Amino acid sequence: MLLGELTPSWKGRLRRRVQAWYGRHARDLPWRRQPNPYRVWVSEIMLQQTQVATVQAYFARFLAAFPTVYDLAEADEGQVLRMWEGLGYYRRARQMHAASRMIVDQWGGQFRTDVQELQQLPGVGRYTAGAIGSLAMGLREPILEANTIRLLSRLVGYREDPRKGAGQRLLWQTARDILPRKQVAAFNQGLMEIGSLVCTPSSPHCGQCPVATLCAAQIHELQTKIPRPKPKQTFTELREAAVVVRKQGRVLLRRCADGQRWAGLWDFPRFEIDSRRAPKLQWELTEKVQQQTGIQIEPGRLLQTIRHDVTRYRITLDCYEARCLGGRLHRTADKSLRWVSAVELNTFALSTTGRKLARLAVNQLTG
Protein backbone atom coordinates (compact mmCIF):
# COMPACT_ATOMS: atom_id res chain seq x y z
CA MET A 1 0.00 0.00 0.00
CA LEU A 2 1.27 3.47 -0.91
CA LEU A 3 0.99 6.64 1.10
CA GLY A 4 0.96 8.81 -2.01
CA GLU A 5 -1.16 8.85 -5.16
CA LEU A 6 0.24 9.47 -8.63
CA THR A 7 -2.40 11.81 -10.06
CA PRO A 8 -1.86 13.55 -13.42
CA SER A 9 -1.41 16.84 -11.56
CA TRP A 10 1.18 15.33 -9.20
CA LYS A 11 3.15 13.82 -12.10
CA GLY A 12 3.10 17.09 -14.01
CA ARG A 13 4.46 19.07 -11.09
CA LEU A 14 7.11 16.40 -10.44
CA ARG A 15 8.36 16.52 -14.03
CA ARG A 16 8.58 20.31 -14.15
CA ARG A 17 10.37 20.59 -10.81
CA VAL A 18 12.89 17.82 -11.52
CA GLN A 19 13.82 19.21 -14.92
CA ALA A 20 14.09 22.79 -13.66
CA TRP A 21 16.24 21.74 -10.69
CA TYR A 22 18.52 19.64 -12.89
CA GLY A 23 19.01 22.53 -15.28
CA ARG A 24 20.40 24.61 -12.39
CA HIS A 25 22.25 21.98 -10.35
CA ALA A 26 23.57 19.31 -12.73
CA ARG A 27 27.17 18.37 -12.04
CA ASP A 28 29.65 18.65 -14.89
CA LEU A 29 30.57 14.98 -15.20
CA PRO A 30 32.73 13.73 -18.09
CA TRP A 31 30.23 11.13 -19.36
CA ARG A 32 27.55 13.82 -19.64
CA ARG A 33 29.63 15.53 -22.29
CA GLN A 34 29.00 13.99 -25.71
CA PRO A 35 26.69 11.33 -24.24
CA ASN A 36 26.88 8.77 -27.04
CA PRO A 37 25.88 5.15 -26.33
CA TYR A 38 29.47 3.97 -25.84
CA ARG A 39 30.38 6.66 -23.31
CA VAL A 40 27.12 6.24 -21.39
CA TRP A 41 27.55 2.45 -21.33
CA VAL A 42 31.14 2.63 -20.01
CA SER A 43 30.17 5.13 -17.32
CA GLU A 44 27.14 3.15 -16.17
CA ILE A 45 29.13 -0.08 -15.84
CA MET A 46 31.82 1.76 -13.88
CA LEU A 47 29.29 3.45 -11.61
CA GLN A 48 27.83 0.14 -10.46
CA GLN A 49 28.74 -0.11 -6.75
CA THR A 50 31.35 2.66 -7.17
CA GLN A 51 31.26 6.32 -6.13
CA VAL A 52 31.10 9.09 -8.75
CA ALA A 53 34.27 10.76 -7.42
CA THR A 54 36.22 7.52 -7.89
CA VAL A 55 34.87 6.81 -11.36
CA GLN A 56 35.76 10.16 -12.94
CA ALA A 57 39.52 9.54 -13.16
CA TYR A 58 39.03 5.93 -14.27
CA PHE A 59 36.56 6.98 -16.96
CA ALA A 60 39.01 9.49 -18.44
CA ARG A 61 41.86 6.97 -18.40
CA PHE A 62 39.72 4.20 -19.89
CA LEU A 63 38.36 6.39 -22.70
CA ALA A 64 41.88 7.58 -23.50
CA ALA A 65 42.99 3.96 -23.91
CA PHE A 66 39.82 2.76 -25.66
CA PRO A 67 38.07 5.78 -27.26
CA THR A 68 35.58 3.69 -29.27
CA VAL A 69 33.87 0.35 -29.00
CA TYR A 70 36.14 -0.87 -31.81
CA ASP A 71 39.24 -0.06 -29.76
CA LEU A 72 37.83 -1.91 -26.77
CA ALA A 73 36.91 -4.95 -28.86
CA GLU A 74 40.39 -5.13 -30.39
CA ALA A 75 42.17 -4.89 -27.02
CA ASP A 76 43.60 -7.84 -25.15
CA GLU A 77 41.65 -8.73 -21.99
CA GLY A 78 44.80 -8.11 -19.94
CA GLN A 79 44.95 -4.52 -21.22
CA VAL A 80 41.32 -3.97 -20.28
CA LEU A 81 41.82 -5.36 -16.79
CA ARG A 82 44.95 -3.22 -16.32
CA MET A 83 42.93 -0.07 -17.15
CA TRP A 84 40.23 -1.26 -14.73
CA GLU A 85 42.67 -2.07 -11.92
CA GLY A 86 41.58 -0.57 -8.60
CA LEU A 87 37.86 -0.27 -9.46
CA GLY A 88 37.09 -3.76 -8.17
CA TYR A 89 34.30 -6.11 -9.24
CA TYR A 90 36.46 -7.12 -12.20
CA ARG A 91 33.74 -9.25 -13.71
CA ARG A 92 32.28 -5.95 -14.95
CA ALA A 93 35.37 -5.30 -17.07
CA ARG A 94 35.48 -8.81 -18.49
CA GLN A 95 31.80 -8.69 -19.41
CA MET A 96 32.18 -5.25 -20.98
CA HIS A 97 35.09 -6.50 -23.06
CA ALA A 98 33.03 -9.51 -24.22
CA ALA A 99 30.06 -7.22 -24.96
CA SER A 100 32.23 -4.89 -27.07
CA ARG A 101 33.21 -7.81 -29.28
CA MET A 102 29.57 -8.78 -29.65
CA ILE A 103 28.66 -5.20 -30.64
CA VAL A 104 31.43 -5.13 -33.26
CA ASP A 105 31.13 -8.70 -34.58
CA GLN A 106 27.35 -9.10 -34.55
CA TRP A 107 25.97 -5.56 -34.64
CA GLY A 108 28.47 -3.86 -36.92
CA GLY A 109 29.78 -1.64 -34.13
CA GLN A 110 26.40 0.03 -33.54
CA PHE A 111 24.34 -0.12 -30.34
CA ARG A 112 20.80 -1.38 -30.78
CA THR A 113 18.00 1.12 -30.18
CA ASP A 114 15.78 -1.52 -28.58
CA VAL A 115 16.39 -1.96 -24.83
CA GLN A 116 15.38 -5.62 -25.00
CA GLU A 117 18.14 -6.25 -27.52
CA LEU A 118 20.64 -4.25 -25.46
CA GLN A 119 19.99 -6.63 -22.57
CA GLN A 120 21.47 -9.45 -24.69
CA LEU A 121 24.90 -7.92 -24.05
CA PRO A 122 26.94 -9.51 -21.23
CA GLY A 123 26.60 -7.44 -18.05
CA VAL A 124 23.76 -5.26 -19.37
CA GLY A 125 20.55 -5.50 -17.37
CA ARG A 126 17.33 -3.58 -17.43
CA TYR A 127 18.73 -0.47 -15.76
CA THR A 128 21.87 -0.19 -17.92
CA ALA A 129 19.87 -0.76 -21.09
CA GLY A 130 17.40 1.93 -20.01
CA ALA A 131 20.23 4.32 -19.23
CA ILE A 132 21.82 3.84 -22.64
CA GLY A 133 18.46 4.21 -24.35
CA SER A 134 17.25 7.28 -22.48
CA LEU A 135 20.50 9.16 -21.80
CA ALA A 136 22.27 8.55 -25.11
CA MET A 137 19.42 7.98 -27.57
CA GLY A 138 16.56 10.01 -26.08
CA LEU A 139 14.27 6.99 -25.85
CA ARG A 140 11.33 7.18 -23.47
CA GLU A 141 12.71 4.49 -21.15
CA PRO A 142 12.65 4.38 -17.34
CA ILE A 143 15.67 3.81 -15.15
CA LEU A 144 15.90 2.39 -11.65
CA GLU A 145 19.13 2.23 -9.66
CA ALA A 146 20.16 2.76 -6.03
CA ASN A 147 19.50 6.51 -5.93
CA THR A 148 16.17 6.42 -7.76
CA ILE A 149 14.99 3.40 -5.77
CA ARG A 150 15.43 5.47 -2.61
CA LEU A 151 13.93 8.64 -4.11
CA LEU A 152 10.89 6.97 -5.65
CA SER A 153 10.23 4.86 -2.54
CA ARG A 154 10.03 8.06 -0.50
CA LEU A 155 8.05 9.99 -3.08
CA VAL A 156 5.26 7.40 -3.26
CA GLY A 157 5.60 6.25 0.35
CA TYR A 158 6.46 2.59 -0.34
CA ARG A 159 7.07 1.03 3.07
CA GLU A 160 7.96 -2.54 2.06
CA ASP A 161 11.35 -3.80 0.84
CA PRO A 162 11.97 -2.08 -2.54
CA ARG A 163 14.59 -4.68 -3.49
CA LYS A 164 12.16 -7.61 -3.52
CA GLY A 165 10.05 -8.62 -6.52
CA ALA A 166 6.86 -6.73 -5.61
CA GLY A 167 8.80 -3.57 -4.80
CA GLN A 168 10.83 -3.75 -7.99
CA ARG A 169 7.73 -4.21 -10.14
CA LEU A 170 5.98 -1.28 -8.49
CA LEU A 171 8.97 1.07 -8.73
CA TRP A 172 9.75 0.17 -12.33
CA GLN A 173 6.14 0.92 -13.21
CA THR A 174 6.32 4.18 -11.26
CA ALA A 175 9.54 5.15 -13.06
CA ARG A 176 7.77 4.56 -16.38
CA ASP A 177 4.53 6.35 -15.38
CA ILE A 178 6.30 9.58 -14.41
CA LEU A 179 8.39 9.91 -17.60
CA PRO A 180 7.81 13.13 -19.58
CA ARG A 181 7.18 12.99 -23.30
CA LYS A 182 10.21 15.16 -24.04
CA GLN A 183 13.63 15.71 -22.45
CA VAL A 184 13.66 12.22 -20.97
CA ALA A 185 17.43 12.26 -20.53
CA ALA A 186 17.36 15.42 -18.40
CA PHE A 187 14.49 14.05 -16.33
CA ASN A 188 16.16 10.71 -15.64
CA GLN A 189 19.47 12.41 -14.89
CA GLY A 190 17.63 14.79 -12.58
CA LEU A 191 16.06 11.94 -10.61
CA MET A 192 19.46 10.31 -10.12
CA GLU A 193 21.06 13.62 -9.21
CA ILE A 194 18.44 14.45 -6.58
CA GLY A 195 18.79 10.95 -5.17
CA SER A 196 22.57 11.26 -5.03
CA LEU A 197 22.92 14.82 -3.69
CA VAL A 198 19.67 15.60 -1.85
CA CYS A 199 17.63 12.50 -1.03
CA THR A 200 20.57 10.80 0.68
CA PRO A 201 20.30 7.49 2.58
CA SER A 202 20.58 9.09 6.01
CA SER A 203 19.67 12.67 6.97
CA PRO A 204 18.15 13.63 3.58
CA HIS A 205 18.22 17.36 2.80
CA CYS A 206 14.47 17.82 2.55
CA GLY A 207 14.76 21.60 2.93
CA GLN A 208 16.76 21.71 -0.33
CA CYS A 209 14.65 19.18 -2.23
CA PRO A 210 12.67 20.52 -5.21
CA VAL A 211 10.01 17.81 -4.79
CA ALA A 212 9.71 17.81 -0.98
CA THR A 213 6.10 18.98 -1.00
CA LEU A 214 5.22 16.09 -3.33
CA CYS A 215 6.98 13.49 -1.17
CA ALA A 216 4.77 11.13 0.86
CA ALA A 217 7.64 10.17 3.18
CA GLN A 218 8.38 13.81 3.97
CA ILE A 219 4.71 14.66 4.50
CA HIS A 220 4.32 11.73 6.93
CA GLU A 221 7.80 12.22 8.48
CA LEU A 222 8.98 8.76 7.45
CA GLN A 223 12.19 9.73 5.65
CA THR A 224 14.34 7.69 8.06
CA LYS A 225 12.12 4.60 7.70
CA ILE A 226 11.63 4.62 3.94
CA PRO A 227 13.06 2.77 2.15
CA ARG A 228 13.25 -0.24 4.45
CA PRO A 229 16.96 -0.78 5.25
CA LYS A 230 18.91 -3.71 3.88
CA PRO A 231 19.66 -6.61 6.22
CA LYS A 232 23.03 -6.14 7.89
CA GLN A 233 25.88 -7.73 5.95
CA THR A 234 27.44 -10.74 7.64
CA PHE A 235 31.02 -11.70 6.86
CA THR A 236 32.91 -14.99 6.84
CA GLU A 237 36.37 -14.63 8.37
CA LEU A 238 39.26 -16.01 6.28
CA ARG A 239 42.98 -16.13 6.92
CA GLU A 240 45.18 -16.34 3.85
CA ALA A 241 48.83 -16.12 2.92
CA ALA A 242 50.41 -14.58 -0.17
CA VAL A 243 54.03 -15.40 -0.99
CA VAL A 244 56.48 -13.23 -2.93
CA VAL A 245 58.83 -15.87 -4.37
CA ARG A 246 62.14 -14.45 -5.62
CA LYS A 247 64.49 -15.97 -8.22
CA GLN A 248 67.38 -14.18 -9.91
CA GLY A 249 65.83 -10.71 -9.78
CA ARG A 250 62.32 -11.85 -10.68
CA VAL A 251 59.17 -12.79 -8.78
CA LEU A 252 56.55 -15.43 -9.45
CA LEU A 253 53.04 -14.49 -10.61
CA ARG A 254 49.99 -16.64 -11.32
CA ARG A 255 46.84 -15.77 -13.24
CA CYS A 256 43.58 -16.43 -11.41
CA ALA A 257 41.44 -18.96 -13.26
CA ASP A 258 37.80 -18.64 -14.25
CA GLY A 259 35.59 -19.19 -11.22
CA GLN A 260 38.24 -17.98 -8.80
CA ARG A 261 38.27 -14.64 -7.02
CA TRP A 262 39.72 -11.98 -9.36
CA ALA A 263 39.42 -14.26 -12.41
CA GLY A 264 41.65 -13.07 -15.23
CA LEU A 265 43.89 -10.96 -12.98
CA TRP A 266 47.43 -11.82 -11.96
CA ASP A 267 48.41 -12.43 -8.36
CA PHE A 268 51.15 -13.87 -6.21
CA PRO A 269 50.78 -17.46 -4.95
CA ARG A 270 47.93 -17.15 -2.46
CA PHE A 271 45.88 -19.62 -0.41
CA GLU A 272 44.08 -20.18 2.87
CA ILE A 273 46.27 -21.15 5.81
CA ASP A 274 45.58 -23.07 9.00
CA SER A 275 48.90 -22.71 10.81
CA ARG A 276 49.92 -19.67 12.83
CA ARG A 277 53.44 -20.45 14.05
CA ALA A 278 56.71 -21.93 12.86
CA PRO A 279 57.70 -24.62 12.03
CA LYS A 280 54.24 -25.79 10.96
CA LEU A 281 53.55 -22.52 9.16
CA GLN A 282 56.79 -22.76 7.14
CA TRP A 283 55.85 -26.31 6.17
CA GLU A 284 52.36 -25.24 5.09
CA LEU A 285 53.68 -22.32 3.02
CA THR A 286 56.23 -24.60 1.32
CA GLU A 287 53.71 -27.33 0.56
CA LYS A 288 50.98 -25.06 -0.77
CA VAL A 289 53.30 -22.99 -2.98
CA GLN A 290 54.65 -26.22 -4.50
CA GLN A 291 51.13 -27.60 -5.04
CA GLN A 292 50.00 -24.37 -6.67
CA THR A 293 53.07 -23.66 -8.82
CA GLY A 294 55.51 -26.60 -8.83
CA ILE A 295 58.23 -24.46 -7.20
CA GLN A 296 60.11 -25.38 -4.02
CA ILE A 297 60.72 -22.47 -1.68
CA GLU A 298 62.47 -21.44 1.49
CA PRO A 299 59.95 -19.19 3.35
CA GLY A 300 61.28 -15.91 4.73
CA ARG A 301 59.98 -13.14 6.93
CA LEU A 302 56.49 -11.71 7.19
CA LEU A 303 56.43 -8.56 5.01
CA GLN A 304 53.00 -7.18 5.88
CA THR A 305 49.52 -8.11 7.07
CA ILE A 306 46.64 -6.67 5.03
CA ARG A 307 43.02 -6.77 6.17
CA HIS A 308 40.32 -6.27 3.58
CA ASP A 309 36.76 -7.25 2.64
CA VAL A 310 35.77 -9.02 -0.57
CA THR A 311 32.02 -9.59 -1.12
CA ARG A 312 30.97 -11.60 1.96
CA TYR A 313 34.48 -12.37 3.18
CA ARG A 314 36.60 -10.52 5.72
CA ILE A 315 40.16 -11.51 4.95
CA THR A 316 43.36 -11.30 6.97
CA LEU A 317 46.19 -11.67 4.46
CA ASP A 318 49.71 -12.41 5.72
CA CYS A 319 52.32 -11.58 3.07
CA TYR A 320 55.63 -13.46 3.17
CA GLU A 321 58.82 -13.35 1.19
CA ALA A 322 60.45 -16.57 -0.01
CA ARG A 323 63.46 -17.76 -1.98
CA CYS A 324 63.17 -20.23 -4.86
CA LEU A 325 65.13 -23.40 -4.17
CA GLY A 326 64.22 -25.29 -7.33
CA GLY A 327 61.47 -27.10 -9.14
CA ARG A 328 59.73 -26.39 -12.45
CA LEU A 329 56.60 -24.37 -13.05
CA HIS A 330 53.50 -26.41 -13.77
CA ARG A 331 52.81 -26.45 -17.49
CA THR A 332 49.59 -24.65 -18.35
CA ALA A 333 48.07 -24.06 -21.78
CA ASP A 334 47.47 -20.37 -21.04
CA LYS A 335 50.90 -19.74 -19.46
CA SER A 336 49.26 -18.75 -16.20
CA LEU A 337 52.51 -18.98 -14.19
CA ARG A 338 55.36 -16.58 -14.98
CA TRP A 339 58.59 -15.21 -13.60
CA VAL A 340 58.39 -11.42 -13.87
CA SER A 341 60.95 -8.65 -13.44
CA ALA A 342 60.38 -5.49 -11.39
CA VAL A 343 59.91 -3.45 -14.58
CA GLU A 344 57.39 -5.92 -16.01
CA LEU A 345 55.24 -5.94 -12.85
CA ASN A 346 53.63 -2.65 -13.82
CA THR A 347 52.24 -4.13 -17.05
CA PHE A 348 50.24 -6.89 -15.34
CA ALA A 349 46.69 -6.34 -14.10
CA LEU A 350 46.60 -7.05 -10.37
CA SER A 351 44.01 -6.85 -7.62
CA THR A 352 44.33 -4.02 -5.08
CA THR A 353 46.13 -6.26 -2.59
CA GLY A 354 48.20 -7.73 -5.41
CA ARG A 355 49.37 -4.25 -6.39
CA LYS A 356 50.37 -3.54 -2.77
CA LEU A 357 52.41 -6.72 -2.81
CA ALA A 358 53.94 -5.75 -6.15
CA ARG A 359 55.25 -2.54 -4.59
CA LEU A 360 56.80 -4.57 -1.79
CA ALA A 361 58.29 -6.91 -4.37
CA VAL A 362 59.80 -4.03 -6.33
CA ASN A 363 61.43 -2.72 -3.15
CA GLN A 364 62.81 -6.19 -2.53
CA LEU A 365 64.18 -6.53 -6.04
CA THR A 366 65.60 -3.03 -6.44
CA GLY A 367 66.48 -2.17 -2.85
PDB file of N, CA and C in Angstrom, residues 148-181:
ATOM      1  N   THR A 148      17.577   6.229  -7.406  1.00  0.00           N
ATOM      2  CA  THR A 148      16.172   6.417  -7.756  1.00  0.00           C
ATOM      3  C   THR A 148      15.255   5.449  -7.015  1.00  0.00           C
ATOM      4  N   ILE A 149      15.779   4.296  -6.625  1.00  0.00           N
ATOM      5  CA  ILE A 149      14.989   3.397  -5.770  1.00  0.00           C
ATOM      6  C   ILE A 149      14.649   4.110  -4.459  1.00  0.00           C
ATOM      7  N   ARG A 150      15.643   4.753  -3.878  1.00  0.00           N
ATOM      8  CA  ARG A 150      15.432   5.472  -2.613  1.00  0.00           C
ATOM      9  C   ARG A 150      14.494   6.664  -2.820  1.00  0.00           C
ATOM     10  N   LEU A 151      14.741   7.456  -3.851  1.00  0.00           N
ATOM     11  CA  LEU A 151      13.928   8.643  -4.109  1.00  0.00           C
ATOM     12  C   LEU A 151      12.474   8.282  -4.403  1.00  0.00           C
ATOM     13  N   LEU A 152      12.259   7.323  -5.294  1.00  0.00           N
ATOM     14  CA  LEU A 152      10.886   6.965  -5.654  1.00  0.00           C
ATOM     15  C   LEU A 152      10.162   6.295  -4.495  1.00  0.00           C
ATOM     16  N   SER A 153      10.869   5.482  -3.708  1.00  0.00           N
ATOM     17  CA  SER A 153      10.233   4.863  -2.538  1.00  0.00           C
ATOM     18  C   SER A 153       9.704   5.926  -1.593  1.00  0.00           C
ATOM     19  N   ARG A 154      10.469   6.985  -1.391  1.00  0.00           N
ATOM     20  CA  ARG A 154      10.035   8.062  -0.500  1.00  0.00           C
ATOM     21  C   ARG A 154       8.924   8.902  -1.140  1.00  0.00           C
ATOM     22  N   LEU A 155       9.053   9.168  -2.416  1.00  0.00           N
ATOM     23  CA  LEU A 155       8.046   9.994  -3.077  1.00  0.00           C
ATOM     24  C   LEU A 155       6.656   9.363  -2.995  1.00  0.00           C
ATOM     25  N   VAL A 156       6.577   8.053  -3.247  1.00  0.00           N
ATOM     26  CA  VAL A 156       5.263   7.399  -3.259  1.00  0.00           C
ATOM     27  C   VAL A 156       4.911   6.773  -1.916  1.00  0.00           C
ATOM     28  N   GLY A 157       5.872   6.790  -0.972  1.00  0.00           N
ATOM     29  CA  GLY A 157       5.599   6.248   0.349  1.00  0.00           C
ATOM     30  C   GLY A 157       5.509   4.734   0.375  1.00  0.00           C
ATOM     31  N   TYR A 158       6.450   4.060  -0.312  1.00  0.00           N
ATOM     32  CA  TYR A 158       6.455   2.588  -0.339  1.00  0.00           C
ATOM     33  C   TYR A 158       7.215   2.067   0.875  1.00  0.00           C
ATOM     34  N   ARG A 159       6.497   1.400   1.780  1.00  0.00           N
ATOM     35  CA  ARG A 159       7.074   1.029   3.066  1.00  0.00           C
ATOM     36  C   ARG A 159       7.622  -0.398   3.126  1.00  0.00           C
ATOM     37  N   GLU A 160       7.418  -1.182   2.069  1.00  0.00           N
ATOM     38  CA  GLU A 160       7.956  -2.544   2.057  1.00  0.00           C
ATOM     39  C   GLU A 160       9.384  -2.522   1.496  1.00  0.00           C
ATOM     40  N   ASP A 161       9.979  -3.698   1.343  1.00  0.00           N
ATOM     41  CA  ASP A 161      11.349  -3.798   0.843  1.00  0.00           C
ATOM     42  C   ASP A 161      11.362  -3.518  -0.664  1.00  0.00           C
ATOM     43  N   PRO A 162      11.996  -2.423  -1.106  1.00  0.00           N
ATOM     44  CA  PRO A 162      11.967  -2.081  -2.535  1.00  0.00           C
ATOM     45  C   PRO A 162      12.867  -2.974  -3.386  1.00  0.00           C
ATOM     46  N   ARG A 163      13.677  -3.815  -2.745  1.00  0.00           N
ATOM     47  CA  ARG A 163      14.587  -4.675  -3.495  1.00  0.00           C
ATOM     48  C   ARG A 163      13.961  -6.023  -3.849  1.00  0.00           C
ATOM     49  N   LYS A 164      12.837  -6.347  -3.225  1.00  0.00           N
ATOM     50  CA  LYS A 164      12.159  -7.605  -3.524  1.00  0.00           C
ATOM     51  C   LYS A 164      11.291  -7.454  -4.768  1.00  0.00           C
ATOM     52  N   GLY A 165      10.769  -8.597  -5.245  1.00  0.00           N
ATOM     53  CA  GLY A 165      10.052  -8.618  -6.516  1.00  0.00           C
ATOM     54  C   GLY A 165       8.901  -7.640  -6.598  1.00  0.00           C
ATOM     55  N   ALA A 166       8.034  -7.628  -5.579  1.00  0.00           N
ATOM     56  CA  ALA A 166       6.864  -6.732  -5.613  1.00  0.00           C
ATOM     57  C   ALA A 166       7.298  -5.274  -5.638  1.00  0.00           C
ATOM     58  N   GLY A 167       8.302  -4.935  -4.836  1.00  0.00           N
ATOM     59  CA  GLY A 167       8.798  -3.566  -4.797  1.00  0.00           C
ATOM     60  C   GLY A 167       9.429  -3.156  -6.110  1.00  0.00           C
ATOM     61  N   GLN A 168      10.207  -4.060  -6.715  1.00  0.00           N
ATOM     62  CA  GLN A 168      10.829  -3.754  -7.992  1.00  0.00           C
ATOM     63  C   GLN A 168       9.781  -3.525  -9.077  1.00  0.00           C
ATOM     64  N   ARG A 169       8.775  -4.383  -9.117  1.00  0.00           N
ATOM     65  CA  ARG A 169       7.733  -4.206 -10.135  1.00  0.00           C
ATOM     66  C   ARG A 169       7.013  -2.868  -9.970  1.00  0.00           C
ATOM     67  N   LEU A 170       6.688  -2.532  -8.729  1.00  0.00           N
ATOM     68  CA  LEU A 170       5.978  -1.277  -8.487  1.00  0.00           C
ATOM     69  C   LEU A 170       6.843  -0.069  -8.848  1.00  0.00           C
ATOM     70  N   LEU A 171       8.105  -0.085  -8.468  1.00  0.00           N
ATOM     71  CA  LEU A 171       8.967   1.068  -8.725  1.00  0.00           C
ATOM     72  C   LEU A 171       9.328   1.197 -10.201  1.00  0.00           C
ATOM     73  N   TRP A 172       9.513   0.076 -10.888  1.00  0.00           N
ATOM     74  CA  TRP A 172       9.749   0.168 -12.333  1.00  0.00           C
ATOM     75  C   TRP A 172       8.528   0.776 -13.027  1.00  0.00           C
ATOM     76  N   GLN A 173       7.346   0.359 -12.623  1.00  0.00           N
ATOM     77  CA  GLN A 173       6.141   0.918 -13.213  1.00  0.00           C
ATOM     78  C   GLN A 173       6.001   2.400 -12.883  1.00  0.00           C
ATOM     79  N   THR A 174       6.352   2.767 -11.642  1.00  0.00           N
ATOM     80  CA  THR A 174       6.324   4.182 -11.261  1.00  0.00           C
ATOM     81  C   THR A 174       7.299   4.993 -12.100  1.00  0.00           C
ATOM     82  N   ALA A 175       8.525   4.452 -12.261  1.00  0.00           N
ATOM     83  CA  ALA A 175       9.541   5.147 -13.060  1.00  0.00           C
ATOM     84  C   ALA A 175       9.065   5.359 -14.490  1.00  0.00           C
ATOM     85  N   ARG A 176       8.302   4.409 -15.032  1.00  0.00           N
ATOM     86  CA  ARG A 176       7.767   4.564 -16.381  1.00  0.00           C
ATOM     87  C   ARG A 176       6.614   5.565 -16.413  1.00  0.00           C
ATOM     88  N   ASP A 177       5.719   5.484 -15.409  1.00  0.00           N
ATOM     89  CA  ASP A 177       4.532   6.346 -15.383  1.00  0.00           C
ATOM     90  C   ASP A 177       4.870   7.832 -15.282  1.00  0.00           C
ATOM     91  N   ILE A 178       5.990   8.167 -14.637  1.00  0.00           N
ATOM     92  CA  ILE A 178       6.304   9.581 -14.412  1.00  0.00           C
ATOM     93  C   ILE A 178       7.152  10.184 -15.528  1.00  0.00           C
ATOM     94  N   LEU A 179       7.548   9.389 -16.536  1.00  0.00           N
ATOM     95  CA  LEU A 179       8.389   9.915 -17.604  1.00  0.00           C
ATOM     96  C   LEU A 179       7.683  11.018 -18.381  1.00  0.00           C
ATOM     97  N   PRO A 180       8.390  12.088 -18.705  1.00  0.00           N
ATOM     98  CA  PRO A 180       7.815  13.128 -19.580  1.00  0.00           C
ATOM     99  C   PRO A 180       7.845  12.658 -21.033  1.00  0.00           C
ATOM    100  N   ARG A 181       7.166  13.342 -21.887  1.00  0.00           N
ATOM    101  CA  ARG A 181       7.178  12.987 -23.304  1.00  0.00           C
ATOM    102  C   ARG A 181       8.435  13.502 -23.994  1.00  0.00           C
TER     103      ARG A 181
END
